[in-house]
Amino acid sequence: MSRIGRLPVPIANGVEVKHTNGTLSVKGPKGRLELSVHPDISVSVDAAEVRVDRASDHKDHRALHGLTRSLIANMVSGVTQGFSKTLEIIGVGYRADTKGAGIKLSLGFSHTIEYVATDGVKLECPNQTTIIVSGIDKQKVGQTAAEIRSFRPPEPYKGKGIRYQGEHVRRKAGKTAGA
């Protein structure tokens, strides 16, 4: 039995979970999320918890068991607390500014980059070198942060670029004088 899949997902106060026709919907104070559940995975919703069971011990069913349970747990915590990722911009002249629903990035290119967030994702710039990506869907928040980071990933020689807060960049030694 899956160690993750066998654990029940506790339902927090103020969260409403419904399972109808293979679709699980979670509604909470921050918003509403839906998940299409695989037909071989059964989901039972009680008053205080959600349980996930699988049809057999087939390899695919074992994988879907833990995955489905994790997705449901992320949905419940997303509609109650939300998710956020913080990005740091390091480099002389590199900066970010909020512009409408998106951000405007100046990253040393000949042009500025304007990035507009997808629905359900909020972008903030508390200062010129910090970007906060937040929302209720963990996958969308992570994907948006990864897309912003991909504009100028941290380089190993000087460490300049966009990195996640707390990310460690392994530095390389540069060229040394020969003979």
C-alpha atoms as an extended CHARMM CRD file, in Angstrom:
* protein
*
       179  EXT
         1         1  MET       CA              0.0000000000        0.0000000000        0.0000000000  PROA      1               0.0000000000
         2         2  SER       CA              1.2340000000        3.4650000000       -0.8370000000  PROA      2               0.0000000000
         3         3  ARG       CA              2.5940000000        5.2910000000        2.1800000000  PROA      3               0.0000000000
         4         4  ILE       CA              1.3170000000        8.6000000000        0.8750000000  PROA      4               0.0000000000
         5         5  GLY       CA             -1.8990000000        7.3380000000       -0.7020000000  PROA      5               0.0000000000
         6         6  ARG       CA             -3.1850000000        5.5460000000        2.3760000000  PROA      6               0.0000000000
         7         7  LEU       CA             -3.1290000000        8.6970000000        4.5210000000  PROA      7               0.0000000000
         8         8  PRO       CA             -6.4570000000       10.5340000000        4.7090000000  PROA      8               0.0000000000
         9         9  VAL       CA             -6.5750000000       14.2000000000        3.7010000000  PROA      9               0.0000000000
        10        10  PRO       CA             -8.0450000000       16.2630000000        6.5680000000  PROA      10              0.0000000000
        11        11  ILE       CA            -10.6170000000       18.8520000000        5.5110000000  PROA      11              0.0000000000
        12        12  ALA       CA            -10.0720000000       22.2180000000        7.2100000000  PROA      12              0.0000000000
        13        13  ASN       CA            -12.9020000000       24.3460000000        8.5690000000  PROA      13              0.0000000000
        14        14  GLY       CA            -14.5960000000       26.4200000000        5.8740000000  PROA      14              0.0000000000
        15        15  VAL       CA            -13.6040000000       24.0140000000        3.0860000000  PROA      15              0.0000000000
        16        16  GLU       CA            -16.2430000000       22.2020000000        1.0510000000  PROA      16              0.0000000000
        17        17  VAL       CA            -15.2700000000       19.0720000000       -0.9310000000  PROA      17              0.0000000000
        18        18  LYS       CA            -17.6040000000       17.4300000000       -3.4750000000  PROA      18              0.0000000000
        19        19  HSD       CA            -17.0340000000       14.3920000000       -5.7090000000  PROA      19              0.0000000000
        20        20  THR       CA            -19.4090000000       13.9800000000       -8.6530000000  PROA      20              0.0000000000
        21        21  ASN       CA            -18.9850000000       12.1150000000      -11.9550000000  PROA      21              0.0000000000
        22        22  GLY       CA            -15.2070000000       11.7110000000      -11.6870000000  PROA      22              0.0000000000
        23        23  THR       CA            -14.6050000000       15.3730000000      -10.8110000000  PROA      23              0.0000000000
        24        24  LEU       CA            -13.5150000000       16.5130000000       -7.3660000000  PROA      24              0.0000000000
        25        25  SER       CA            -14.1660000000       20.1590000000       -6.5070000000  PROA      25              0.0000000000
        26        26  VAL       CA            -12.7090000000       21.9210000000       -3.4870000000  PROA      26              0.0000000000
        27        27  LYS       CA            -14.1340000000       25.2700000000       -2.4280000000  PROA      27              0.0000000000
        28        28  GLY       CA            -12.6260000000       27.3990000000        0.3200000000  PROA      28              0.0000000000
        29        29  PRO       CA            -12.0980000000       30.9620000000        1.4980000000  PROA      29              0.0000000000
        30        30  LYS       CA             -9.4700000000       31.7510000000       -1.1730000000  PROA      30              0.0000000000
        31        31  GLY       CA            -11.2450000000       30.2140000000       -4.1690000000  PROA      31              0.0000000000
        32        32  ARG       CA            -12.2950000000       27.0340000000       -5.9460000000  PROA      32              0.0000000000
        33        33  LEU       CA            -10.2570000000       24.2630000000       -7.6190000000  PROA      33              0.0000000000
        34        34  GLU       CA            -11.2950000000       21.1950000000       -9.6090000000  PROA      34              0.0000000000
        35        35  LEU       CA             -9.5600000000       17.9020000000      -10.3330000000  PROA      35              0.0000000000
        36        36  SER       CA            -10.4890000000       15.2050000000      -12.8330000000  PROA      36              0.0000000000
        37        37  VAL       CA             -9.9780000000       11.8880000000      -11.0270000000  PROA      37              0.0000000000
        38        38  HSD       CA             -8.8210000000        8.7850000000      -12.9470000000  PROA      38              0.0000000000
        39        39  PRO       CA            -11.6270000000        6.1920000000      -13.2360000000  PROA      39              0.0000000000
        40        40  ASP       CA             -9.5450000000        3.4520000000      -11.5420000000  PROA      40              0.0000000000
        41        41  ILE       CA             -9.0710000000        5.5940000000       -8.4130000000  PROA      41              0.0000000000
        42        42  SER       CA            -11.9640000000        5.8600000000       -5.9720000000  PROA      42              0.0000000000
        43        43  VAL       CA            -12.3600000000        8.9130000000       -3.7570000000  PROA      43              0.0000000000
        44        44  SER       CA            -14.6270000000        8.9280000000       -0.7050000000  PROA      44              0.0000000000
        45        45  VAL       CA            -15.5090000000       12.1880000000        1.0170000000  PROA      45              0.0000000000
        46        46  ASP       CA            -16.5450000000       12.2000000000        4.6730000000  PROA      46              0.0000000000
        47        47  ALA       CA            -17.3460000000       15.1960000000        6.8690000000  PROA      47              0.0000000000
        48        48  ALA       CA            -13.7900000000       15.5480000000        8.1640000000  PROA      48              0.0000000000
        49        49  GLU       CA            -11.5370000000       13.7940000000        5.6430000000  PROA      49              0.0000000000
        50        50  VAL       CA            -11.0260000000       12.5450000000        2.0970000000  PROA      50              0.0000000000
        51        51  ARG       CA             -9.7990000000        9.0010000000        1.4550000000  PROA      51              0.0000000000
        52        52  VAL       CA             -8.2720000000        7.6970000000       -1.7780000000  PROA      52              0.0000000000
        53        53  ASP       CA             -8.2910000000        3.9970000000       -2.7670000000  PROA      53              0.0000000000
        54        54  ARG       CA             -7.0580000000        2.1460000000       -5.8550000000  PROA      54              0.0000000000
        55        55  ALA       CA             -8.5390000000       -0.6810000000       -7.8830000000  PROA      55              0.0000000000
        56        56  SER       CA             -5.5240000000       -3.0360000000       -7.7820000000  PROA      56              0.0000000000
        57        57  ASP       CA             -1.7930000000       -3.2750000000       -7.0590000000  PROA      57              0.0000000000
        58        58  HSD       CA             -0.8840000000       -2.6900000000      -10.6940000000  PROA      58              0.0000000000
        59        59  LYS       CA              2.1120000000       -0.3880000000      -11.1540000000  PROA      59              0.0000000000
        60        60  ASP       CA              0.0260000000        2.3750000000      -12.7840000000  PROA      60              0.0000000000
        61        61  HSD       CA             -2.6100000000        2.2180000000      -10.0560000000  PROA      61              0.0000000000
        62        62  ARG       CA              0.0410000000        2.4590000000       -7.3300000000  PROA      62              0.0000000000
        63        63  ALA       CA              1.4810000000        5.5690000000       -8.9710000000  PROA      63              0.0000000000
        64        64  LEU       CA             -1.9340000000        7.1930000000       -9.4160000000  PROA      64              0.0000000000
        65        65  HSD       CA             -2.8740000000        6.4360000000       -5.8000000000  PROA      65              0.0000000000
        66        66  GLY       CA             -0.1850000000        8.5930000000       -4.2220000000  PROA      66              0.0000000000
        67        67  LEU       CA             -0.4170000000       11.2370000000       -6.9420000000  PROA      67              0.0000000000
        68        68  THR       CA             -4.1640000000       11.7080000000       -6.5200000000  PROA      68              0.0000000000
        69        69  ARG       CA             -3.8560000000       11.9540000000       -2.7410000000  PROA      69              0.0000000000
        70        70  SER       CA             -1.0890000000       14.5740000000       -3.0470000000  PROA      70              0.0000000000
        71        71  LEU       CA             -3.0700000000       16.6150000000       -5.5720000000  PROA      71              0.0000000000
        72        72  ILE       CA             -6.1180000000       16.6280000000       -3.2880000000  PROA      72              0.0000000000
        73        73  ALA       CA             -3.9990000000       17.6450000000       -0.2750000000  PROA      73              0.0000000000
        74        74  ASN       CA             -2.4850000000       20.4900000000       -2.3310000000  PROA      74              0.0000000000
        75        75  MET       CA             -5.9560000000       21.6350000000       -3.3750000000  PROA      75              0.0000000000
        76        76  VAL       CA             -7.1890000000       21.7310000000        0.2330000000  PROA      76              0.0000000000
        77        77  SER       CA             -4.1560000000       23.6630000000        1.4670000000  PROA      77              0.0000000000
        78        78  GLY       CA             -4.3110000000       25.9530000000       -1.5830000000  PROA      78              0.0000000000
        79        79  VAL       CA             -7.8700000000       27.1310000000       -0.9570000000  PROA      79              0.0000000000
        80        80  THR       CA             -7.1270000000       27.7140000000        2.7290000000  PROA      80              0.0000000000
        81        81  GLN       CA             -3.5740000000       29.1320000000        2.8350000000  PROA      81              0.0000000000
        82        82  GLY       CA             -2.4470000000       29.5070000000       -0.7770000000  PROA      82              0.0000000000
        83        83  PHE       CA              1.0410000000       29.0240000000       -2.1920000000  PROA      83              0.0000000000
        84        84  SER       CA              3.8210000000       31.4700000000       -2.9510000000  PROA      84              0.0000000000
        85        85  LYS       CA              7.3380000000       31.4640000000       -4.3570000000  PROA      85              0.0000000000
        86        86  THR       CA              9.8200000000       34.2900000000       -3.9990000000  PROA      86              0.0000000000
        87        87  LEU       CA             12.3490000000       35.0730000000       -6.7150000000  PROA      87              0.0000000000
        88        88  GLU       CA             15.4680000000       37.2100000000       -6.2200000000  PROA      88              0.0000000000
        89        89  ILE       CA             17.0950000000       39.2200000000       -9.0030000000  PROA      89              0.0000000000
        90        90  ILE       CA             20.8650000000       39.5720000000       -8.6810000000  PROA      90              0.0000000000
        91        91  GLY       CA             22.9380000000       41.7130000000      -11.0340000000  PROA      91              0.0000000000
        92        92  VAL       CA             23.8630000000       45.3270000000      -11.6570000000  PROA      92              0.0000000000
        93        93  GLY       CA             21.0070000000       47.0480000000      -13.4960000000  PROA      93              0.0000000000
        94        94  TYR       CA             18.6740000000       44.0350000000      -13.2470000000  PROA      94              0.0000000000
        95        95  ARG       CA             15.2530000000       45.0480000000      -11.9210000000  PROA      95              0.0000000000
        96        96  ALA       CA             11.5590000000       44.2710000000      -11.9680000000  PROA      96              0.0000000000
        97        97  ASP       CA              8.5170000000       46.5250000000      -11.7580000000  PROA      97              0.0000000000
        98        98  THR       CA              4.8190000000       45.7500000000      -11.4410000000  PROA      98              0.0000000000
        99        99  LYS       CA              2.8820000000       46.6490000000      -14.5730000000  PROA      99              0.0000000000
       100       100  GLY       CA             -0.8680000000       46.0200000000      -14.4910000000  PROA      100             0.0000000000
       101       101  ALA       CA             -1.5320000000       42.2920000000      -14.0330000000  PROA      101             0.0000000000
       102       102  GLY       CA              2.0750000000       41.4130000000      -14.8790000000  PROA      102             0.0000000000
       103       103  ILE       CA              5.6350000000       42.5680000000      -14.4170000000  PROA      103             0.0000000000
       104       104  LYS       CA              8.2250000000       44.3850000000      -16.4880000000  PROA      104             0.0000000000
       105       105  LEU       CA             11.7320000000       42.9380000000      -16.2760000000  PROA      105             0.0000000000
       106       106  SER       CA             14.9730000000       44.6730000000      -17.1630000000  PROA      106             0.0000000000
       107       107  LEU       CA             17.5930000000       41.9140000000      -17.3030000000  PROA      107             0.0000000000
       108       108  GLY       CA             20.4990000000       43.2950000000      -19.2940000000  PROA      108             0.0000000000
       109       109  PHE       CA             19.0160000000       42.6320000000      -22.7120000000  PROA      109             0.0000000000
       110       110  SER       CA             18.5190000000       45.3660000000      -25.3160000000  PROA      110             0.0000000000
       111       111  HSD       CA             14.7920000000       45.2760000000      -24.5440000000  PROA      111             0.0000000000
       112       112  THR       CA             12.5770000000       44.9320000000      -21.4710000000  PROA      112             0.0000000000
       113       113  ILE       CA             10.5370000000       41.7730000000      -20.9600000000  PROA      113             0.0000000000
       114       114  GLU       CA              6.8650000000       42.1270000000      -20.1150000000  PROA      114             0.0000000000
       115       115  TYR       CA              5.3690000000       39.0260000000      -18.5050000000  PROA      115             0.0000000000
       116       116  VAL       CA              1.6290000000       38.6900000000      -17.8750000000  PROA      116             0.0000000000
       117       117  ALA       CA              0.5410000000       36.1000000000      -15.3190000000  PROA      117             0.0000000000
       118       118  THR       CA             -2.0480000000       33.4260000000      -16.0590000000  PROA      118             0.0000000000
       119       119  ASP       CA             -5.4430000000       33.4020000000      -14.3500000000  PROA      119             0.0000000000
       120       120  GLY       CA             -5.2460000000       32.5960000000      -10.6490000000  PROA      120             0.0000000000
       121       121  VAL       CA             -1.6320000000       33.7770000000      -10.2480000000  PROA      121             0.0000000000
       122       122  LYS       CA             -0.7040000000       37.1060000000       -8.6790000000  PROA      122             0.0000000000
       123       123  LEU       CA              2.6660000000       38.8010000000       -9.2260000000  PROA      123             0.0000000000
       124       124  GLU       CA              4.0640000000       41.3820000000       -6.7910000000  PROA      124             0.0000000000
       125       125  CYS       CA              7.3080000000       43.3490000000       -6.6430000000  PROA      125             0.0000000000
       126       126  PRO       CA              7.8600000000       44.6850000000       -3.1000000000  PROA      126             0.0000000000
       127       127  ASN       CA             11.1820000000       46.1150000000       -4.3010000000  PROA      127             0.0000000000
       128       128  GLN       CA             13.1490000000       46.1750000000       -7.5600000000  PROA      128             0.0000000000
       129       129  THR       CA             15.0190000000       42.9280000000       -6.8860000000  PROA      129             0.0000000000
       130       130  THR       CA             12.2530000000       40.7150000000       -5.4880000000  PROA      130             0.0000000000
       131       131  ILE       CA              9.2840000000       39.0640000000       -7.2000000000  PROA      131             0.0000000000
       132       132  ILE       CA              6.5750000000       37.2270000000       -5.2520000000  PROA      132             0.0000000000
       133       133  VAL       CA              4.4390000000       34.7460000000       -7.2060000000  PROA      133             0.0000000000
       134       134  SER       CA              1.3160000000       33.6470000000       -5.3100000000  PROA      134             0.0000000000
       135       135  GLY       CA             -1.9450000000       31.8050000000       -5.9440000000  PROA      135             0.0000000000
       136       136  ILE       CA             -4.1030000000       28.8720000000       -4.8830000000  PROA      136             0.0000000000
       137       137  ASP       CA             -2.9610000000       26.3530000000       -7.5240000000  PROA      137             0.0000000000
       138       138  LYS       CA              0.4740000000       24.9510000000       -6.6240000000  PROA      138             0.0000000000
       139       139  GLN       CA              1.2280000000       23.8380000000      -10.1820000000  PROA      139             0.0000000000
       140       140  LYS       CA              0.4330000000       27.2450000000      -11.7180000000  PROA      140             0.0000000000
       141       141  VAL       CA              2.4910000000       29.1000000000       -9.1010000000  PROA      141             0.0000000000
       142       142  GLY       CA              5.5090000000       26.8400000000       -9.6730000000  PROA      142             0.0000000000
       143       143  GLN       CA              5.1850000000       26.9950000000      -13.4680000000  PROA      143             0.0000000000
       144       144  THR       CA              4.9380000000       30.8050000000      -13.4570000000  PROA      144             0.0000000000
       145       145  ALA       CA              7.9840000000       31.1060000000      -11.1870000000  PROA      145             0.0000000000
       146       146  ALA       CA              9.9490000000       28.7350000000      -13.4360000000  PROA      146             0.0000000000
       147       147  GLU       CA              8.9980000000       30.7150000000      -16.5630000000  PROA      147             0.0000000000
       148       148  ILE       CA             10.1320000000       33.9950000000      -14.9810000000  PROA      148             0.0000000000
       149       149  ARG       CA             13.3800000000       32.3620000000      -13.8220000000  PROA      149             0.0000000000
       150       150  SER       CA             14.0150000000       31.0450000000      -17.3500000000  PROA      150             0.0000000000
       151       151  PHE       CA             14.3700000000       34.5900000000      -18.7530000000  PROA      151             0.0000000000
       152       152  ARG       CA             17.7840000000       34.8910000000      -17.0320000000  PROA      152             0.0000000000
       153       153  PRO       CA             18.7540000000       31.8030000000      -14.9800000000  PROA      153             0.0000000000
       154       154  PRO       CA             21.6610000000       32.2690000000      -12.5500000000  PROA      154             0.0000000000
       155       155  GLU       CA             25.0240000000       31.8340000000      -14.2340000000  PROA      155             0.0000000000
       156       156  PRO       CA             27.8490000000       30.0140000000      -12.4200000000  PROA      156             0.0000000000
       157       157  TYR       CA             30.6780000000       32.5520000000      -12.8110000000  PROA      157             0.0000000000
       158       158  LYS       CA             29.3170000000       35.7430000000      -11.2420000000  PROA      158             0.0000000000
       159       159  GLY       CA             25.9980000000       34.4160000000       -9.9230000000  PROA      159             0.0000000000
       160       160  LYS       CA             23.9500000000       37.0010000000      -11.8290000000  PROA      160             0.0000000000
       161       161  GLY       CA             20.3830000000       36.2110000000      -12.8310000000  PROA      161             0.0000000000
       162       162  ILE       CA             17.0040000000       35.2910000000      -11.3390000000  PROA      162             0.0000000000
       163       163  ARG       CA             16.9850000000       32.6380000000       -8.6160000000  PROA      163             0.0000000000
       164       164  TYR       CA             14.5550000000       31.2300000000       -6.1020000000  PROA      164             0.0000000000
       165       165  GLN       CA             14.8680000000       32.6190000000       -2.6010000000  PROA      165             0.0000000000
       166       166  GLY       CA             17.3400000000       30.4450000000       -0.7080000000  PROA      166             0.0000000000
       167       167  GLU       CA             18.6240000000       28.7320000000       -3.8660000000  PROA      167             0.0000000000
       168       168  HSD       CA             22.3390000000       28.0230000000       -3.7690000000  PROA      168             0.0000000000
       169       169  VAL       CA             24.2130000000       28.5490000000       -7.0240000000  PROA      169             0.0000000000
       170       170  ARG       CA             27.4730000000       26.6150000000       -7.3400000000  PROA      170             0.0000000000
       171       171  ARG       CA             30.1420000000       29.0180000000       -8.4640000000  PROA      171             0.0000000000
       172       172  LYS       CA             32.9210000000       28.1380000000      -10.8840000000  PROA      172             0.0000000000
       173       173  ALA       CA             36.3980000000       29.5960000000      -10.9850000000  PROA      173             0.0000000000
       174       174  GLY       CA             36.9950000000       31.7690000000      -14.0190000000  PROA      174             0.0000000000
       175       175  LYS       CA             39.9560000000       31.7040000000      -16.3480000000  PROA      175             0.0000000000
       176       176  THR       CA             43.3840000000       31.7700000000      -14.7830000000  PROA      176             0.0000000000
       177       177  ALA       CA             46.5480000000       33.2470000000      -16.2820000000  PROA      177             0.0000000000
       178       178  GLY       CA             48.4350000000       30.6630000000      -18.3090000000  PROA      178             0.0000000000
       179       179  ALA       CA             52.0540000000       29.5780000000      -17.8500000000  PROA      179             0.0000000000
